[in-house]
Amino acid sequence: MPDDTQTPRQKRDDVVVPLKRSRSQEGGSEMLDAVVVGGGVIGLACAWRAARRGVRVRVLERDYPGAGASHVAAGMLAPVSEASWGEEALMRLTLASAEAWPEFAAELATDSELEVGYEPCGALHVALDRDEAEELRRRFELMESFDLGVEWLRPPACREMEPGLVPACAAGVHAPGEAAVDPGLLVPALTAAVERRGGQVFVEAEVADILTEGGRLAGVITGDGREHRAQHVVLASGAWSGAAPWLPPLARPPVRPVKGQILTLRGNPDRPVCRRIVASERVYLVPRPDGRLIVGATVEERGFDIQVTAGGVHELLREAYRALPDVAELELVETVAGLRPATPDNVPLVGPGALDGLVLATGHYRNGILLTPISAEAVAALLASEPLPPEAENAHPGRFAGESAPGLAAAPTIDEAPQ
């Protein structure tokens, strides 16, 4: 009898989560409540929260859990960083999700019996010259209008908080409520939590086609020919959601890939170059307890290209050095590029799709990790026919029921969703 387990390729070799490969000979096509297509943080979290409600759920991941954008994410839980004019809907989502993160992390640690990597470290947003200080002041006023609990700091106070800052630091904004989570720990914890709650995670299970019954989506077929029948199919394929060949063209959501390059540096964990998130106008630096420092990230409209470039690495190292000169002494451990799933308005798509039975959980752009709790809660509530979180209305797919996504005209409104 062939072995049907494997260990996902994670950076933490001591975290072992047996996973199933999808094989056509592995029995019949039992009916599920939901199939989640995509095993990144969003897809796994949706499955976990649904399984906690008793939903029979299966995750289908074409590679290994977290192989897409989740592998590249810095894990910033920083709604202050996303404060921008004209994006009030996104701001409401990020604030609600950031508030949910501590309880989400605690429940995940309990269900998975694994370390989650949640660190309430706070953040310092800095300006490195006079022009940047003027822009930061404008953003600070916007942050205050959202009551984000931030504090304006003069240069001496910034350097007292983070002694490694460049002496030319011109101003700063302290955001003590911001946090970070390590995706390298989060992904295996979510995977374990799904299975401990009775769900399934299949790897090497690429979806090839859909099943329909009476005009309704009734499941999917994987490349090995196996049928996965379910009442709902959750599309959580990140940047590939808008190009899913197995969906009819009108059912594909308006999601495009946006490339991001990111670096991992490493130093002495007892003498870190910074103790909290440090973000400038052009770069952010996220410290890990083990001495790693995550430096990100470029924003590039390059389609599905994921090549790491010399220019991208140079840009990130240059801007990191401008803020924290001591990074020059750190070891360069990893350079990697990934694809963010972006929508036309930068707000995710969470809710009913264009096909009856299709649920969208995609388009999170730069905020996938931050928006995980609220996205997962909304999808799980929909699958369990429970009331949706009121904030979920801001991410309802029906807002694009026009030229950018004509198929979404079929998506029920928030009031028509199961209550």
mmCIF file with all atom_site columns, N, CA, C and O in Angstrom, residues 25-60:
data_model
loop_
_atom_site.group_PDB
_atom_site.id
_atom_site.type_symbol
_atom_site.label_atom_id
_atom_site.label_alt_id
_atom_site.label_comp_id
_atom_site.label_asym_id
_atom_site.label_entity_id
_atom_site.label_seq_id
_atom_site.pdbx_PDB_ins_code
_atom_site.Cartn_x
_atom_site.Cartn_y
_atom_site.Cartn_z
_atom_site.occupancy
_atom_site.B_iso_or_equiv
_atom_site.pdbx_formal_charge
_atom_site.auth_seq_id
_atom_site.auth_comp_id
_atom_site.auth_asym_id
_atom_site.auth_atom_id
_atom_site.pdbx_PDB_model_num
ATOM 1   N N  . GLN A 1 25 ? -7.459  6.802  -6.363 1.00 0.00 ? 25 GLN A N  1
ATOM 2   C CA . GLN A 1 25 ? -7.807  5.496  -5.834 1.00 0.00 ? 25 GLN A CA 1
ATOM 3   C C  . GLN A 1 25 ? -8.081  5.521  -4.338 1.00 0.00 ? 25 GLN A C  1
ATOM 4   O O  . GLN A 1 25 ? -8.321  4.483  -3.733 1.00 0.00 ? 25 GLN A O  1
ATOM 5   N N  . GLU A 1 26 ? -8.093  6.701  -3.722 1.00 0.00 ? 26 GLU A N  1
ATOM 6   C CA . GLU A 1 26 ? -8.264  6.782  -2.278 1.00 0.00 ? 26 GLU A CA 1
ATOM 7   C C  . GLU A 1 26 ? -9.724  6.767  -1.847 1.00 0.00 ? 26 GLU A C  1
ATOM 8   O O  . GLU A 1 26 ? -10.145 7.476  -0.968 1.00 0.00 ? 26 GLU A O  1
ATOM 9   N N  . GLY A 1 27 ? -10.559 6.007  -2.475 1.00 0.00 ? 27 GLY A N  1
ATOM 10  C CA . GLY A 1 27 ? -11.941 5.907  -2.032 1.00 0.00 ? 27 GLY A CA 1
ATOM 11  C C  . GLY A 1 27 ? -12.865 6.734  -2.894 1.00 0.00 ? 27 GLY A C  1
ATOM 12  O O  . GLY A 1 27 ? -12.506 7.264  -3.929 1.00 0.00 ? 27 GLY A O  1
ATOM 13  N N  . GLY A 1 28 ? -14.121 6.857  -2.447 1.00 0.00 ? 28 GLY A N  1
ATOM 14  C CA . GLY A 1 28 ? -15.165 7.500  -3.235 1.00 0.00 ? 28 GLY A CA 1
ATOM 15  C C  . GLY A 1 28 ? -15.183 8.991  -3.091 1.00 0.00 ? 28 GLY A C  1
ATOM 16  O O  . GLY A 1 28 ? -14.298 9.610  -2.534 1.00 0.00 ? 28 GLY A O  1
ATOM 17  N N  . SER A 1 29 ? -16.242 9.582  -3.636 1.00 0.00 ? 29 SER A N  1
ATOM 18  C CA . SER A 1 29 ? -16.383 11.035 -3.623 1.00 0.00 ? 29 SER A CA 1
ATOM 19  C C  . SER A 1 29 ? -17.388 11.427 -2.550 1.00 0.00 ? 29 SER A C  1
ATOM 20  O O  . SER A 1 29 ? -18.521 11.779 -2.844 1.00 0.00 ? 29 SER A O  1
ATOM 21  N N  . GLU A 1 30 ? -16.978 11.296 -1.266 1.00 0.00 ? 30 GLU A N  1
ATOM 22  C CA . GLU A 1 30 ? -17.870 11.628 -0.163 1.00 0.00 ? 30 GLU A CA 1
ATOM 23  C C  . GLU A 1 30 ? -18.258 13.091 -0.210 1.00 0.00 ? 30 GLU A C  1
ATOM 24  O O  . GLU A 1 30 ? -17.490 13.933 -0.661 1.00 0.00 ? 30 GLU A O  1
ATOM 25  N N  . MET A 1 31 ? -19.481 13.385 0.227  1.00 0.00 ? 31 MET A N  1
ATOM 26  C CA . MET A 1 31 ? -19.960 14.764 0.212  1.00 0.00 ? 31 MET A CA 1
ATOM 27  C C  . MET A 1 31 ? -19.384 15.541 1.383  1.00 0.00 ? 31 MET A C  1
ATOM 28  O O  . MET A 1 31 ? -19.438 15.099 2.530  1.00 0.00 ? 31 MET A O  1
ATOM 29  N N  . LEU A 1 32 ? -18.832 16.714 1.090  1.00 0.00 ? 32 LEU A N  1
ATOM 30  C CA . LEU A 1 32 ? -18.299 17.622 2.101  1.00 0.00 ? 32 LEU A CA 1
ATOM 31  C C  . LEU A 1 32 ? -19.188 18.855 2.166  1.00 0.00 ? 32 LEU A C  1
ATOM 32  O O  . LEU A 1 32 ? -19.981 19.127 1.262  1.00 0.00 ? 32 LEU A O  1
ATOM 33  N N  . ASP A 1 33 ? -19.040 19.617 3.223  1.00 0.00 ? 33 ASP A N  1
ATOM 34  C CA . ASP A 1 33 ? -19.715 20.912 3.282  1.00 0.00 ? 33 ASP A CA 1
ATOM 35  C C  . ASP A 1 33 ? -18.958 21.959 2.478  1.00 0.00 ? 33 ASP A C  1
ATOM 36  O O  . ASP A 1 33 ? -19.572 22.837 1.864  1.00 0.00 ? 33 ASP A O  1
ATOM 37  N N  . ALA A 1 34 ? -17.626 21.879 2.490  1.00 0.00 ? 34 ALA A N  1
ATOM 38  C CA . ALA A 1 34 ? -16.831 22.884 1.789  1.00 0.00 ? 34 ALA A CA 1
ATOM 39  C C  . ALA A 1 34 ? -15.496 22.316 1.357  1.00 0.00 ? 34 ALA A C  1
ATOM 40  O O  . ALA A 1 34 ? -14.869 21.532 2.086  1.00 0.00 ? 34 ALA A O  1
ATOM 41  N N  . VAL A 1 35 ? -15.067 22.725 0.175  1.00 0.00 ? 35 VAL A N  1
ATOM 42  C CA . VAL A 1 35 ? -13.712 22.486 -0.318 1.00 0.00 ? 35 VAL A CA 1
ATOM 43  C C  . VAL A 1 35 ? -13.053 23.845 -0.464 1.00 0.00 ? 35 VAL A C  1
ATOM 44  O O  . VAL A 1 35 ? -13.614 24.757 -1.082 1.00 0.00 ? 35 VAL A O  1
ATOM 45  N N  . VAL A 1 36 ? -11.874 23.992 0.125  1.00 0.00 ? 36 VAL A N  1
ATOM 46  C CA . VAL A 1 36 ? -11.117 25.236 0.035  1.00 0.00 ? 36 VAL A CA 1
ATOM 47  C C  . VAL A 1 36 ? -9.978  25.025 -0.958 1.00 0.00 ? 36 VAL A C  1
ATOM 48  O O  . VAL A 1 36 ? -9.132  24.145 -0.747 1.00 0.00 ? 36 VAL A O  1
ATOM 49  N N  . VAL A 1 37 ? -9.953  25.806 -2.007 1.00 0.00 ? 37 VAL A N  1
ATOM 50  C CA . VAL A 1 37 ? -8.911  25.698 -3.024 1.00 0.00 ? 37 VAL A CA 1
ATOM 51  C C  . VAL A 1 37 ? -7.824  26.717 -2.700 1.00 0.00 ? 37 VAL A C  1
ATOM 52  O O  . VAL A 1 37 ? -7.995  27.921 -2.888 1.00 0.00 ? 37 VAL A O  1
ATOM 53  N N  . GLY A 1 38 ? -6.710  26.218 -2.185 1.00 0.00 ? 38 GLY A N  1
ATOM 54  C CA . GLY A 1 38 ? -5.596  27.079 -1.791 1.00 0.00 ? 38 GLY A CA 1
ATOM 55  C C  . GLY A 1 38 ? -5.231  26.868 -0.343 1.00 0.00 ? 38 GLY A C  1
ATOM 56  O O  . GLY A 1 38 ? -6.059  27.077 0.549  1.00 0.00 ? 38 GLY A O  1
ATOM 57  N N  . GLY A 1 39 ? -3.983  26.458 -0.101 1.00 0.00 ? 39 GLY A N  1
ATOM 58  C CA . GLY A 1 39 ? -3.532  26.154 1.249  1.00 0.00 ? 39 GLY A CA 1
ATOM 59  C C  . GLY A 1 39 ? -2.545  27.156 1.794  1.00 0.00 ? 39 GLY A C  1
ATOM 60  O O  . GLY A 1 39 ? -1.577  26.774 2.465  1.00 0.00 ? 39 GLY A O  1
ATOM 61  N N  . GLY A 1 40 ? -2.793  28.436 1.538  1.00 0.00 ? 40 GLY A N  1
ATOM 62  C CA . GLY A 1 40 ? -2.015  29.474 2.196  1.00 0.00 ? 40 GLY A CA 1
ATOM 63  C C  . GLY A 1 40 ? -2.651  29.829 3.526  1.00 0.00 ? 40 GLY A C  1
ATOM 64  O O  . GLY A 1 40 ? -3.566  29.150 4.009  1.00 0.00 ? 40 GLY A O  1
ATOM 65  N N  . VAL A 1 41 ? -2.182  30.913 4.138  1.00 0.00 ? 41 VAL A N  1
ATOM 66  C CA . VAL A 1 41 ? -2.704  31.305 5.445  1.00 0.00 ? 41 VAL A CA 1
ATOM 67  C C  . VAL A 1 41 ? -4.204  31.568 5.381  1.00 0.00 ? 41 VAL A C  1
ATOM 68  O O  . VAL A 1 41 ? -4.963  31.119 6.255  1.00 0.00 ? 41 VAL A O  1
ATOM 69  N N  . ILE A 1 42 ? -4.678  32.269 4.346  1.00 0.00 ? 42 ILE A N  1
ATOM 70  C CA . ILE A 1 42 ? -6.106  32.579 4.251  1.00 0.00 ? 42 ILE A CA 1
ATOM 71  C C  . ILE A 1 42 ? -6.927  31.300 4.104  1.00 0.00 ? 42 ILE A C  1
ATOM 72  O O  . ILE A 1 42 ? -7.911  31.089 4.828  1.00 0.00 ? 42 ILE A O  1
ATOM 73  N N  . GLY A 1 43 ? -6.556  30.436 3.178  1.00 0.00 ? 43 GLY A N  1
ATOM 74  C CA . GLY A 1 43 ? -7.315  29.209 2.968  1.00 0.00 ? 43 GLY A CA 1
ATOM 75  C C  . GLY A 1 43 ? -7.326  28.300 4.183  1.00 0.00 ? 43 GLY A C  1
ATOM 76  O O  . GLY A 1 43 ? -8.370  27.759 4.569  1.00 0.00 ? 43 GLY A O  1
ATOM 77  N N  . LEU A 1 44 ? -6.165  28.136 4.811  1.00 0.00 ? 44 LEU A N  1
ATOM 78  C CA . LEU A 1 44 ? -6.086  27.289 6.002  1.00 0.00 ? 44 LEU A CA 1
ATOM 79  C C  . LEU A 1 44 ? -6.892  27.875 7.157  1.00 0.00 ? 44 LEU A C  1
ATOM 80  O O  . LEU A 1 44 ? -7.570  27.146 7.885  1.00 0.00 ? 44 LEU A O  1
ATOM 81  N N  . ALA A 1 45 ? -6.826  29.194 7.323  1.00 0.00 ? 45 ALA A N  1
ATOM 82  C CA . ALA A 1 45 ? -7.575  29.823 8.413  1.00 0.00 ? 45 ALA A CA 1
ATOM 83  C C  . ALA A 1 45 ? -9.076  29.693 8.195  1.00 0.00 ? 45 ALA A C  1
ATOM 84  O O  . ALA A 1 45 ? -9.831  29.445 9.144  1.00 0.00 ? 45 ALA A O  1
ATOM 85  N N  . CYS A 1 46 ? -9.536  29.869 6.942  1.00 0.00 ? 46 CYS A N  1
ATOM 86  C CA . CYS A 1 46 ? -10.955 29.679 6.647  1.00 0.00 ? 46 CYS A CA 1
ATOM 87  C C  . CYS A 1 46 ? -11.388 28.256 6.985  1.00 0.00 ? 46 CYS A C  1
ATOM 88  O O  . CYS A 1 46 ? -12.457 28.038 7.581  1.00 0.00 ? 46 CYS A O  1
ATOM 89  N N  . ALA A 1 47 ? -10.555 27.288 6.620  1.00 0.00 ? 47 ALA A N  1
ATOM 90  C CA . ALA A 1 47 ? -10.886 25.886 6.900  1.00 0.00 ? 47 ALA A CA 1
ATOM 91  C C  . ALA A 1 47 ? -10.906 25.616 8.400  1.00 0.00 ? 47 ALA A C  1
ATOM 92  O O  . ALA A 1 47 ? -11.794 24.912 8.908  1.00 0.00 ? 47 ALA A O  1
ATOM 93  N N  . TRP A 1 48 ? -9.941  26.160 9.119  1.00 0.00 ? 48 TRP A N  1
ATOM 94  C CA . TRP A 1 48 ? -9.886  25.935 10.574 1.00 0.00 ? 48 TRP A CA 1
ATOM 95  C C  . TRP A 1 48 ? -11.107 26.521 11.270 1.00 0.00 ? 48 TRP A C  1
ATOM 96  O O  . TRP A 1 48 ? -11.759 25.852 12.075 1.00 0.00 ? 48 TRP A O  1
ATOM 97  N N  . ARG A 1 49 ? -11.422 27.774 10.965 1.00 0.00 ? 49 ARG A N  1
ATOM 98  C CA . ARG A 1 49 ? -12.565 28.401 11.635 1.00 0.00 ? 49 ARG A CA 1
ATOM 99  C C  . ARG A 1 49 ? -13.870 27.709 11.248 1.00 0.00 ? 49 ARG A C  1
ATOM 100 O O  . ARG A 1 49 ? -14.797 27.611 12.060 1.00 0.00 ? 49 ARG A O  1
ATOM 101 N N  . ALA A 1 50 ? -13.956 27.206 10.020 1.00 0.00 ? 50 ALA A N  1
ATOM 102 C CA . ALA A 1 50 ? -15.149 26.463 9.620  1.00 0.00 ? 50 ALA A CA 1
ATOM 103 C C  . ALA A 1 50 ? -15.224 25.126 10.346 1.00 0.00 ? 50 ALA A C  1
ATOM 104 O O  . ALA A 1 50 ? -16.290 24.723 10.826 1.00 0.00 ? 50 ALA A O  1
ATOM 105 N N  . ALA A 1 51 ? -14.095 24.430 10.435 1.00 0.00 ? 51 ALA A N  1
ATOM 106 C CA . ALA A 1 51 ? -14.083 23.134 11.125 1.00 0.00 ? 51 ALA A CA 1
ATOM 107 C C  . ALA A 1 51 ? -14.460 23.279 12.584 1.00 0.00 ? 51 ALA A C  1
ATOM 108 O O  . ALA A 1 51 ? -15.098 22.383 13.171 1.00 0.00 ? 51 ALA A O  1
ATOM 109 N N  . ARG A 1 52 ? -14.104 24.397 13.210 1.00 0.00 ? 52 ARG A N  1
ATOM 110 C CA . ARG A 1 52 ? -14.494 24.650 14.600 1.00 0.00 ? 52 ARG A CA 1
ATOM 111 C C  . ARG A 1 52 ? -16.010 24.734 14.755 1.00 0.00 ? 52 ARG A C  1
ATOM 112 O O  . ARG A 1 52 ? -16.539 24.519 15.840 1.00 0.00 ? 52 ARG A O  1
ATOM 113 N N  . ARG A 1 53 ? -16.703 25.053 13.675 1.00 0.00 ? 53 ARG A N  1
ATOM 114 C CA . ARG A 1 53 ? -18.160 25.148 13.691 1.00 0.00 ? 53 ARG A CA 1
ATOM 115 C C  . ARG A 1 53 ? -18.819 23.834 13.282 1.00 0.00 ? 53 ARG A C  1
ATOM 116 O O  . ARG A 1 53 ? -20.037 23.782 13.108 1.00 0.00 ? 53 ARG A O  1
ATOM 117 N N  . GLY A 1 54 ? -18.018 22.810 13.064 1.00 0.00 ? 54 GLY A N  1
ATOM 118 C CA . GLY A 1 54 ? -18.564 21.529 12.669 1.00 0.00 ? 54 GLY A CA 1
ATOM 119 C C  . GLY A 1 54 ? -18.721 21.349 11.173 1.00 0.00 ? 54 GLY A C  1
ATOM 120 O O  . GLY A 1 54 ? -19.318 20.360 10.725 1.00 0.00 ? 54 GLY A O  1
ATOM 121 N N  . VAL A 1 55 ? -18.206 22.271 10.384 1.00 0.00 ? 55 VAL A N  1
ATOM 122 C CA . VAL A 1 55 ? -18.275 22.167 8.928  1.00 0.00 ? 55 VAL A CA 1
ATOM 123 C C  . VAL A 1 55 ? -17.289 21.098 8.450  1.00 0.00 ? 55 VAL A C  1
ATOM 124 O O  . VAL A 1 55 ? -16.130 21.082 8.860  1.00 0.00 ? 55 VAL A O  1
ATOM 125 N N  . ARG A 1 56 ? -17.758 20.216 7.590  1.00 0.00 ? 56 ARG A N  1
ATOM 126 C CA . ARG A 1 56 ? -16.878 19.186 7.002  1.00 0.00 ? 56 ARG A CA 1
ATOM 127 C C  . ARG A 1 56 ? -16.108 19.836 5.857  1.00 0.00 ? 56 ARG A C  1
ATOM 128 O O  . ARG A 1 56 ? -16.693 20.160 4.823  1.00 0.00 ? 56 ARG A O  1
ATOM 129 N N  . VAL A 1 57 ? -14.809 20.019 6.045  1.00 0.00 ? 57 VAL A N  1
ATOM 130 C CA . VAL A 1 57 ? -14.035 20.837 5.131  1.00 0.00 ? 57 VAL A CA 1
ATOM 131 C C  . VAL A 1 57 ? -12.756 20.134 4.708  1.00 0.00 ? 57 VAL A C  1
ATOM 132 O O  . VAL A 1 57 ? -12.149 19.391 5.481  1.00 0.00 ? 57 VAL A O  1
ATOM 133 N N  . ARG A 1 58 ? -12.358 20.400 3.475  1.00 0.00 ? 58 ARG A N  1
ATOM 134 C CA . ARG A 1 58 ? -11.107 19.857 2.928  1.00 0.00 ? 58 ARG A CA 1
ATOM 135 C C  . ARG A 1 58 ? -10.379 20.972 2.191  1.00 0.00 ? 58 ARG A C  1
ATOM 136 O O  . ARG A 1 58 ? -10.974 21.714 1.411  1.00 0.00 ? 58 ARG A O  1
ATOM 137 N N  . VAL A 1 59 ? -9.077  21.074 2.434  1.00 0.00 ? 59 VAL A N  1
ATOM 138 C CA . VAL A 1 59 ? -8.228  22.051 1.742  1.00 0.00 ? 59 VAL A CA 1
ATOM 139 C C  . VAL A 1 59 ? -7.479  21.330 0.630  1.00 0.00 ? 59 VAL A C  1
ATOM 140 O O  . VAL A 1 59 ? -6.884  20.271 0.857  1.00 0.00 ? 59 VAL A O  1
ATOM 141 N N  . LEU A 1 60 ? -7.498  21.909 -0.557 1.00 0.00 ? 60 LEU A N  1
ATOM 142 C CA . LEU A 1 60 ? -6.747  21.372 -1.688 1.00 0.00 ? 60 LEU A CA 1
ATOM 143 C C  . LEU A 1 60 ? -5.642  22.361 -2.042 1.00 0.00 ? 60 LEU A C  1
ATOM 144 O O  . LEU A 1 60 ? -5.905  23.476 -2.479 1.00 0.00 ? 60 LEU A O  1
#
